[in-house]
CSV table of N, CA and C in Angstrom, one decimal:
chain,number,residue,atom,x,y,z
J,122,MET,N,0.8,-1.4,0.2
J,122,MET,CA,-0.1,0.1,-0.4
J,122,MET,C,1.1,1.3,0.1
J,123,SER,N,0.6,2.3,-1.4
J,123,SER,CA,1.3,3.7,-0.3
J,123,SER,C,0.1,4.5,-1.0
J,124,ALA,N,0.7,5.6,-0.5
J,124,ALA,CA,-0.8,6.9,-0.6
J,124,ALA,C,0.6,8.0,-1.9
J,125,ALA,N,-0.3,8.3,-2.9
J,125,ALA,CA,0.9,9.1,-3.9
J,125,ALA,C,-0.1,10.3,-4.1
J,126,HIS,N,0.6,11.7,-4.3
J,126,HIS,CA,0.1,12.8,-4.5
J,126,HIS,C,0.4,13.4,-5.3
J,127,ASP,N,-0.3,13.3,-6.6
J,127,ASP,CA,1.3,14.2,-7.8
J,127,ASP,C,1.4,15.4,-7.9
J,128,GLN,N,1.5,16.1,-8.8
J,128,GLN,CA,1.9,17.5,-8.3
J,128,GLN,C,1.1,18.2,-7.6
J,129,PRO,N,1.2,19.3,-6.6
J,129,PRO,CA,0.0,19.8,-5.9
J,129,PRO,C,0.1,21.3,-6.5
J,130,THR,N,-1.7,21.7,-7.0
J,130,THR,CA,-2.2,23.1,-7.3
J,130,THR,C,-1.1,24.2,-6.5
J,131,VAL,N,-1.0,25.1,-7.6
J,131,VAL,CA,-0.7,26.8,-6.6
J,131,VAL,C,-1.5,26.9,-5.1
J,132,VAL,N,-2.9,26.7,-5.1
J,132,VAL,CA,-4.1,25.9,-3.9
J,132,VAL,C,-3.4,24.9,-2.9
J,133,GLU,N,-3.4,24.5,-3.6
J,133,GLU,CA,-2.7,23.4,-2.8
J,133,GLU,C,-1.6,24.0,-2.3
J,134,GLN,N,-0.6,23.9,-2.7
J,134,GLN,CA,0.7,24.7,-2.4
J,134,GLN,C,0.8,25.9,-1.3
J,135,GLU,N,-0.2,26.8,-1.7
J,135,GLU,CA,-0.5,27.8,-0.9
J,135,GLU,C,-1.2,27.9,0.5
J,136,GLN,N,-2.1,26.4,1.0
J,136,GLN,CA,-2.4,25.8,2.2
J,136,GLN,C,-1.2,25.3,2.7
J,137,ALA,N,-0.5,24.5,1.5
J,137,ALA,CA,0.5,23.8,2.5
J,137,ALA,C,1.2,24.7,3.5
J,138,ARG,N,2.1,25.4,2.9
J,138,ARG,CA,2.5,26.9,3.3
J,138,ARG,C,2.4,27.4,4.6
J,139,GLN,N,0.4,27.3,4.4
J,139,GLN,CA,0.2,28.2,5.8
J,139,GLN,C,0.2,26.5,6.6
J,140,ALA,N,-0.3,25.9,6.5
J,140,ALA,CA,0.0,24.4,7.3
J,140,ALA,C,1.2,24.7,7.9
J,141,LEU,N,2.4,24.9,7.2
J,141,LEU,CA,3.7,23.9,7.2
J,141,LEU,C,3.9,25.3,8.3
J,142,GLN,N,3.5,26.8,8.3
J,142,GLN,CA,3.8,27.7,9.1
J,142,GLN,C,3.1,27.3,10.5
J,143,LEU,N,2.0,27.1,10.4
J,143,LEU,CA,1.7,26.7,12.4
J,143,LEU,C,2.5,25.8,12.7
J,144,LEU,N,2.5,24.4,11.8
J,144,LEU,CA,3.2,23.6,12.4
J,144,LEU,C,4.5,23.3,12.9
J,145,ARG,N,5.6,24.4,12.1
J,145,ARG,CA,6.8,24.8,12.4
J,145,ARG,C,7.0,24.7,14.2
J,146,ASP,N,5.9,25.6,14.9
J,146,ASP,CA,6.1,26.2,15.8
J,146,ASP,C,5.7,25.0,16.9
J,147,VAL,N,5.2,24.1,16.2
J,147,VAL,CA,4.5,22.8,17.7
J,147,VAL,C,5.6,21.8,18.3
J,148,ASP,N,5.4,22.5,19.3
J,148,ASP,CA,6.3,21.1,19.9
J,148,ASP,C,6.1,20.7,21.2
J,149,PRO,N,5.6,19.2,20.8
J,149,PRO,CA,5.5,18.8,21.9
J,149,PRO,C,5.9,18.2,23.1
J,150,ALA,N,5.1,18.6,24.6
J,150,ALA,CA,6.2,18.1,25.6
J,150,ALA,C,6.6,16.6,25.6
J,151,GLY,N,5.9,15.9,25.1
J,151,GLY,CA,5.7,14.5,25.4
J,151,GLY,C,5.6,14.0,24.1
J,152,GLU,N,5.8,12.3,24.3
J,152,GLU,CA,5.4,12.0,22.4
J,152,GLU,C,5.0,11.8,21.8
J,153,THR,N,3.6,12.9,22.4
J,153,THR,CA,1.9,12.9,21.1
J,153,THR,C,2.0,15.0,21.5
J,154,VAL,N,1.0,14.6,20.0
J,154,VAL,CA,0.7,16.5,19.9
J,154,VAL,C,-0.9,15.8,19.7
J,155,ASP,N,-1.8,16.6,20.5
J,155,ASP,CA,-3.3,17.3,20.4
J,155,ASP,C,-3.7,17.7,18.8
J,156,VAL,N,-4.5,17.0,18.3
J,156,VAL,CA,-4.6,17.9,17.2
J,156,VAL,C,-6.5,17.8,17.1
J,157,THR,N,-7.4,19.1,17.0
J,157,THR,CA,-8.7,19.1,16.8
J,157,THR,C,-9.4,19.1,14.8
J,158,VAL,N,-10.2,18.5,15.1
J,158,VAL,CA,-10.0,19.1,14.1
J,158,VAL,C,-11.3,20.0,13.6
J,159,ALA,N,-11.6,21.0,13.2
J,159,ALA,CA,-12.0,21.9,12.5
J,159,ALA,C,-13.6,21.6,12.9
J,160,GLY,N,-14.5,21.8,12.9
J,160,GLY,CA,-16.4,21.8,13.2
J,160,GLY,C,-16.6,20.5,13.7
J,161,THR,N,-15.2,19.8,14.7
J,161,THR,CA,-15.4,18.6,15.4
J,161,THR,C,-15.3,19.2,17.3
J,162,ALA,N,-15.5,18.3,18.0
J,162,ALA,CA,-15.3,18.7,19.2
J,162,ALA,C,-13.9,17.7,19.8
J,163,GLU,N,-13.2,17.0,18.3
J,163,GLU,CA,-13.0,15.5,18.7
J,163,GLU,C,-11.6,16.0,18.6
J,164,SER,N,-10.7,15.1,19.6
J,164,SER,CA,-9.0,15.5,19.8
J,164,SER,C,-8.3,14.7,19.2
J,165,VAL,N,-7.7,14.3,18.3
J,165,VAL,CA,-6.5,13.4,17.8
J,165,VAL,C,-5.0,13.6,18.9
J,166,HIS,N,-5.1,12.3,19.0
J,166,HIS,CA,-3.9,12.3,20.2
J,166,HIS,C,-2.6,11.8,19.2
J,167,LEU,N,-1.7,12.3,17.9
J,167,LEU,CA,-0.9,11.9,16.7
J,167,LEU,C,0.6,11.8,17.5
J,168,PRO,N,1.5,10.9,17.3
J,168,PRO,CA,2.6,10.1,17.8
J,168,PRO,C,3.9,11.6,17.0
J,169,ARG,N,4.4,11.7,17.6
J,169,ARG,CA,5.4,12.5,17.5
J,169,ARG,C,5.9,12.5,15.7
J,170,ALA,N,6.1,11.1,15.7
J,170,ALA,CA,6.9,11.0,14.6
J,170,ALA,C,5.4,11.3,13.3
J,171,ALA,N,4.2,11.0,13.7
J,171,ALA,CA,3.8,11.4,12.3
J,171,ALA,C,3.7,12.0,12.2
J,172,LEU,N,3.7,13.2,13.5
J,172,LEU,CA,4.0,15.4,12.9
J,172,LEU,C,5.0,15.4,12.0
J,173,ASP,N,5.9,14.8,12.3
J,173,ASP,CA,7.5,15.1,11.5
J,173,ASP,C,7.0,14.6,9.8
J,174,LEU,N,6.3,13.6,10.2
J,174,LEU,CA,5.7,13.2,8.2
J,174,LEU,C,5.2,14.0,8.0
J,175,ILE,N,4.1,14.6,9.0
J,175,ILE,CA,3.1,15.9,8.1
J,175,ILE,C,4.2,17.3,7.8
J,176,ARG,N,4.5,17.5,8.4
J,176,ARG,CA,5.7,18.3,8.5
J,176,ARG,C,6.2,18.4,7.2
J,177,GLU,N,7.0,17.1,6.9
J,177,GLU,CA,8.3,17.1,5.5
J,177,GLU,C,7.3,17.0,4.6
J,178,VAL,N,6.1,16.5,4.9
J,178,VAL,CA,4.9,16.1,3.3
J,178,VAL,C,4.5,17.3,2.9
J,179,LEU,N,3.8,18.2,3.9
J,179,LEU,CA,3.3,19.7,4.1
J,179,LEU,C,4.9,20.6,3.0
J,180,ALA,N,5.8,20.4,3.6
J,180,ALA,CA,7.2,20.9,3.0
J,180,ALA,C,7.4,21.1,1.4
J,181,ASN,N,7.0,19.6,1.0
J,181,ASN,CA,7.4,19.4,0.0
J,181,ASN,C,6.2,19.4,-1.1
J,182,MET,N,5.1,19.8,-0.7
J,182,MET,CA,4.0,19.8,-1.4
J,182,MET,C,3.7,21.7,-1.1
J,183,ALA,N,4.2,22.5,0.0
J,183,ALA,CA,4.8,24.0,-0.5
J,183,ALA,C,5.5,24.0,-1.6
J,184,ALA,N,6.8,22.9,-1.6
J,184,ALA,CA,7.4,23.8,-2.7
J,184,ALA,C,7.3,22.8,-4.2
J,185,GLY,N,6.0,22.7,-4.0
J,185,GLY,CA,5.4,22.1,-5.1
J,185,GLY,C,5.9,20.9,-5.7
J,186,GLN,N,6.3,19.5,-4.6
J,186,GLN,CA,7.0,18.2,-5.2
J,186,GLN,C,5.4,17.4,-5.0
J,187,GLY,N,5.1,16.9,-6.0
J,187,GLY,CA,4.5,15.5,-5.4
J,187,GLY,C,4.9,14.2,-4.4
J,188,VAL,N,4.0,13.7,-3.8
J,188,VAL,CA,4.5,13.2,-3.0
J,188,VAL,C,4.1,12.1,-2.5
J,189,THR,N,4.9,11.3,-2.4
J,189,THR,CA,4.1,9.2,-2.4
J,189,THR,C,4.5,8.8,-0.8
J,190,VAL,N,4.2,8.2,-0.7
J,190,VAL,CA,3.8,7.6,1.3
J,190,VAL,C,4.1,6.0,1.0
J,191,VAL,N,5.4,5.5,1.4
J,191,VAL,CA,5.5,4.2,1.1
J,191,VAL,C,6.0,3.4,2.5
J,192,PRO,N,5.5,2.7,3.2
J,192,PRO,CA,5.6,1.5,4.2
J,192,PRO,C,7.5,1.5,4.0
J,193,ALA,N,8.0,0.6,4.9
J,193,ALA,CA,9.2,0.8,4.8
J,193,ALA,C,9.6,-1.0,4.4
J,194,HIS,N,8.0,-1.7,4.8
J,194,HIS,CA,8.4,-2.8,4.5
J,194,HIS,C,8.2,-3.5,3.0
J,195,ALA,N,7.8,-2.1,2.3
J,195,ALA,CA,6.7,-2.8,1.1
J,195,ALA,C,8.1,-3.0,-0.1
J,196,GLU,N,7.6,-4.4,-1.0
J,196,GLU,CA,8.9,-4.4,-2.2
J,196,GLU,C,8.6,-3.8,-2.8
J,197,LEU,N,9.4,-3.4,-4.0
J,197,LEU,CA,9.5,-2.3,-5.2
J,197,LEU,C,10.7,-3.0,-6.3
J,198,THR,N,10.1,-2.7,-7.5
J,198,THR,CA,10.1,-3.3,-8.3
J,198,THR,C,11.7,-2.6,-8.7
J,199,THR,N,12.5,-2.9,-10.0
J,199,THR,CA,13.5,-2.2,-9.8
J,199,THR,C,12.9,-1.0,-10.7
J,200,GLN,N,12.0,-1.1,-11.7
J,200,GLN,CA,11.8,0.4,-11.8
J,200,GLN,C,11.4,1.6,-11.1
J,201,GLN,N,10.3,1.1,-10.3
J,201,GLN,CA,10.0,2.2,-9.2
J,201,GLN,C,11.2,2.7,-8.4
J,202,ALA,N,12.4,1.2,-8.2
J,202,ALA,CA,13.3,2.2,-7.2
J,202,ALA,C,14.3,3.1,-8.5
J,203,ALA,N,14.3,3.0,-9.6
J,203,ALA,CA,14.9,3.8,-10.0
J,203,ALA,C,13.9,4.9,-10.2
J,204,GLN,N,12.8,4.9,-10.3
J,204,GLN,CA,11.9,6.4,-10.0
J,204,GLN,C,12.2,7.0,-8.7
J,205,MET,N,12.4,6.6,-8.0
J,205,MET,CA,12.6,7.1,-6.7
J,205,MET,C,13.8,8.2,-6.7
J,206,LEU,N,14.8,6.9,-7.4
J,206,LEU,CA,16.4,7.4,-6.7
J,206,LEU,C,16.9,8.6,-8.1
J,207,ASN,N,15.6,8.5,-9.3
J,207,ASN,CA,16.0,9.4,-10.4
J,207,ASN,C,16.8,8.8,-11.1
J,208,VAL,N,17.1,7.8,-11.7
J,208,VAL,CA,18.4,7.2,-12.4
J,208,VAL,C,17.6,6.0,-13.2
J,209,SER,N,18.2,5.5,-14.2
J,209,SER,CA,17.9,4.8,-14.7
J,209,SER,C,17.6,3.1,-14.2
J,210,ARG,N,16.8,2.3,-15.3
J,210,ARG,CA,16.6,1.1,-14.4
J,210,ARG,C,17.8,0.3,-14.2
J,211,PRO,N,18.4,0.5,-15.4
J,211,PRO,CA,20.0,-0.1,-15.2
J,211,PRO,C,21.1,0.0,-14.6
J,212,HIS,N,20.9,1.1,-13.8
J,212,HIS,CA,22.3,1.8,-13.3
J,212,HIS,C,21.4,1.2,-11.8
J,213,VAL,N,19.9,0.8,-10.9
J,213,VAL,CA,19.9,0.1,-10.5
J,213,VAL,C,20.2,-0.9,-10.3
J,214,ILE,N,19.8,-1.7,-11.2
J,214,ILE,CA,20.2,-3.5,-11.4
J,214,ILE,C,22.0,-3.7,-11.2
J,215,LYS,N,22.9,-2.5,-11.6
J,215,LYS,CA,24.0,-2.3,-11.7
J,215,LYS,C,24.0,-2.2,-10.1
J,216,LEU,N,24.1,-1.0,-9.2
J,216,LEU,CA,23.9,-0.7,-7.9
J,216,LEU,C,23.7,-2.8,-7.0
J,217,LEU,N,22.6,-2.7,-7.3
J,217,LEU,CA,22.0,-4.6,-6.9
J,217,LEU,C,23.1,-5.6,-7.2
J,218,ASP,N,23.6,-5.5,-8.1
J,218,ASP,CA,24.5,-6.4,-8.7
J,218,ASP,C,25.7,-6.0,-7.6
J,219,GLU,N,26.2,-5.2,-7.7
J,219,GLU,CA,27.5,-5.1,-7.4
J,219,GLU,C,27.4,-5.2,-5.8
J,220,GLY,N,26.2,-5.0,-5.0
J,220,GLY,CA,25.9,-5.1,-3.7
J,220,GLY,C,25.3,-4.0,-2.6
J,221,HIS,N,25.4,-2.7,-3.3
J,221,HIS,CA,25.2,-1.6,-3.1
J,221,HIS,C,23.9,-1.3,-2.1
J,222,ILE,N,22.7,-2.2,-2.7
J,222,ILE,CA,21.2,-1.9,-2.2
J,222,ILE,C,21.3,-3.8,-1.6
J,223,GLU,N,20.6,-4.3,-0.7
J,223,GLU,CA,20.0,-5.4,-1.0
J,223,GLU,C,18.3,-5.6,-1.4
J,224,TYR,N,18.7,-7.1,-1.7
J,224,TYR,CA,16.8,-7.2,-2.5
J,224,TYR,C,17.0,-8.6,-3.0
J,225,ARG,N,16.2,-9.7,-2.7
J,225,ARG,CA,16.2,-10.7,-3.4
J,225,ARG,C,15.1,-10.9,-4.5
J,226,MET,N,15.4,-12.4,-4.8
J,226,MET,CA,15.2,-12.1,-5.9
J,226,MET,C,13.5,-13.5,-5.9
J,227,VAL,N,12.6,-12.6,-6.8
J,227,VAL,CA,10.6,-13.6,-6.7
J,227,VAL,C,11.0,-14.2,-8.1
J,228,GLY,N,11.0,-15.4,-8.0
J,228,GLY,CA,11.3,-16.4,-9.9
J,228,GLY,C,12.7,-15.3,-10.6
J,229,ARG,N,12.2,-14.8,-11.7
J,229,ARG,CA,13.8,-14.0,-12.2
J,229,ARG,C,13.8,-12.2,-11.7
J,230,HIS,N,12.2,-11.8,-11.0
J,230,HIS,CA,12.5,-11.0,-11.0
J,230,HIS,C,13.2,-9.8,-9.1
J,231,ARG,N,14.0,-9.4,-8.9
J,231,ARG,CA,15.0,-8.4,-8.4
J,231,ARG,C,13.6,-7.4,-7.8
J,232,ARG,N,13.6,-7.8,-6.5
J,232,ARG,CA,12.2,-7.1,-5.1
J,232,ARG,C,12.7,-6.3,-4.4
J,233,ILE,N,13.3,-4.6,-4.1
J,233,ILE,CA,13.4,-4.2,-3.1
J,233,ILE,C,13.2,-4.0,-2.3
J,234,LEU,N,13.8,-3.6,-1.0
J,234,LEU,CA,12.8,-3.7,0.1
J,234,LEU,C,12.4,-1.8,0.3
J,235,ALA,N,11.8,-1.1,0.7
J,235,ALA,CA,12.1,0.3,0.4
J,235,ALA,C,12.9,0.6,1.3
J,236,SER,N,12.7,0.0,2.5
J,236,SER,CA,13.7,0.2,3.7
J,236,SER,C,15.0,0.2,3.2
J,237,SER,N,15.7,-0.8,2.7
J,237,SER,CA,17.0,-1.1,2.1
J,237,SER,C,17.3,0.1,0.6
J,238,LEU,N,15.9,0.7,0.3
J,238,LEU,CA,16.5,1.3,-0.6
J,238,LEU,C,16.6,2.8,-0.3
J,239,LEU,N,16.1,3.5,0.9
J,239,LEU,CA,15.9,4.3,1.7
J,239,LEU,C,17.1,4.7,2.2
J,240,ALA,N,18.1,3.3,3.1
J,240,ALA,CA,19.8,3.3,4.0
J,240,ALA,C,20.4,3.6,2.2
J,241,TYR,N,20.0,3.3,1.0
J,241,TYR,CA,20.8,3.4,0.3
J,241,TYR,C,20.8,5.1,-0.3
J,242,GLN,N,19.7,5.6,0.0
J,242,GLN,CA,20.0,6.6,-0.6
J,242,GLN,C,20.1,7.7,0.8
J,243,ARG,N,20.2,7.2,1.9
J,243,ARG,CA,20.5,8.5,2.7
J,243,ARG,C,22.3,8.2,3.0
J,244,THR,N,22.6,6.9,2.6
J,244,THR,CA,24.5,6.8,2.5
J,244,THR,C,24.9,7.7,1.7
J,245,GLN,N,24.4,7.6,0.5
J,245,GLN,CA,24.2,8.7,-0.9
J,245,GLN,C,24.5,10.1,-0.5
J,246,LEU,N,23.4,10.3,0.2
J,246,LEU,CA,23.3,11.7,0.8
J,246,LEU,C,24.7,12.3,1.8
J,247,GLY,N,24.7,11.6,2.7
J,247,GLY,CA,25.7,11.9,3.7
J,247,GLY,C,27.0,11.8,2.8
J,248,THR,N,27.4,11.1,1.7
J,248,THR,CA,28.2,10.8,0.9
J,248,THR,C,28.4,12.3,0.2
J,249,SER,N,27.1,12.8,-0.2
J,249,SER,CA,27.6,13.7,-1.2
J,249,SER,C,27.8,15.1,-0.8
J,250,ARG,N,27.1,15.1,1.4
J,250,ARG,CA,27.2,16.3,1.8
J,250,ARG,C,28.5,16.5,2.1
J,251,ALA,N,29.8,15.5,2.4
J,251,ALA,CA,30.8,15.1,2.8
J,251,ALA,C,31.8,16.0,1.5
J,252,ALA,N,31.7,15.4,0.6
J,252,ALA,CA,32.1,15.7,-0.9
J,252,ALA,C,32.1,17.2,-0.6
J,253,ALA,N,30.8,17.9,-0.9
J,253,ALA,CA,30.7,19.2,-1.2
J,253,ALA,C,31.0,20.2,0.1
J,254,ASP,N,30.8,19.4,1.2
J,254,ASP,CA,32.0,20.5,2.4
J,254,ASP,C,33.5,20.5,2.3
J,255,GLU,N,34.0,19.5,1.4
J,255,GLU,CA,35.4,19.7,1.0
J,255,GLU,C,35.8,20.2,0.3
J,256,LEU,N,35.0,20.7,-0.5
J,256,LEU,CA,35.2,21.5,-1.7
J,256,LEU,C,35.2,22.4,-1.0
J,257,ALA,N,33.8,22.4,-0.4
J,257,ALA,CA,34.3,24.3,0.1
J,257,ALA,C,35.1,24.8,0.5
J,258,ALA,N,35.5,23.6,1.5
J,258,ALA,CA,36.9,23.8,2.6
J,258,ALA,C,38.3,24.3,1.3
J,259,LEU,N,38.1,23.0,0.5
J,259,LEU,CA,39.4,23.4,-0.4
J,259,LEU,C,39.1,24.8,-1.5
J,260,THR,N,37.6,25.6,-1.3
J,260,THR,CA,37.8,26.6,-2.3
J,260,THR,C,38.0,27.5,-1.0
J,261,GLU,N,37.9,27.6,-0.2
J,261,GLU,CA,38.1,28.4,1.2
J,261,GLU,C,39.6,28.3,1.2
J,262,ASP,N,40.5,27.4,1.6
J,262,ASP,CA,41.8,27.3,1.9
J,262,ASP,C,42.7,27.5,0.2
J,263,LEU,N,42.4,27.8,-0.6
J,263,LEU,CA,43.0,28.2,-1.7
J,263,LEU,C,42.5,29.8,-2.6
J,264,GLY,N,41.9,30.9,-1.0
J,264,GLY,CA,40.5,31.4,-1.5
J,264,GLY,C,39.9,32.5,-3.0
J,265,LEU,N,39.5,31.1,-3.2
J,265,LEU,CA,38.0,31.5,-4.5
J,265,LEU,C,37.0,31.5,-4.1
J,266,TYR,N,36.8,32.2,-3.0
J,266,TYR,CA,35.9,32.1,-2.0
J,266,TYR,C,35.9,33.1,-1.4
């Protein structure tokens, strides 16, 4: 199961910006935050992790990005993984064959856990940030910045 939202409209982007502005300042003292739905007297207790996820979804929508929520245990095809990484399917297969991303075979087809793909993505992001920091330091050392 996954929930997908295509590119948000301009109105949705503005609504997301406004909601995000309100939620940025919310810092629950405990592990939950109480949310009251307009027009009802009901209050919902959201876990802190859910609040963080909602903030992330709103930030992406405010930036005009489409959002897809996929459970960590979901199995992805190589094509879905390629789309999530914004690379070609053959490149994903190369990453799998080289052992960079864990996967399993289902018959002749490769299946990748969403959690494995996200772990690879986090590792790559960390490596990219470290390289950018090193490049910035070298630029400063050489007086080019």
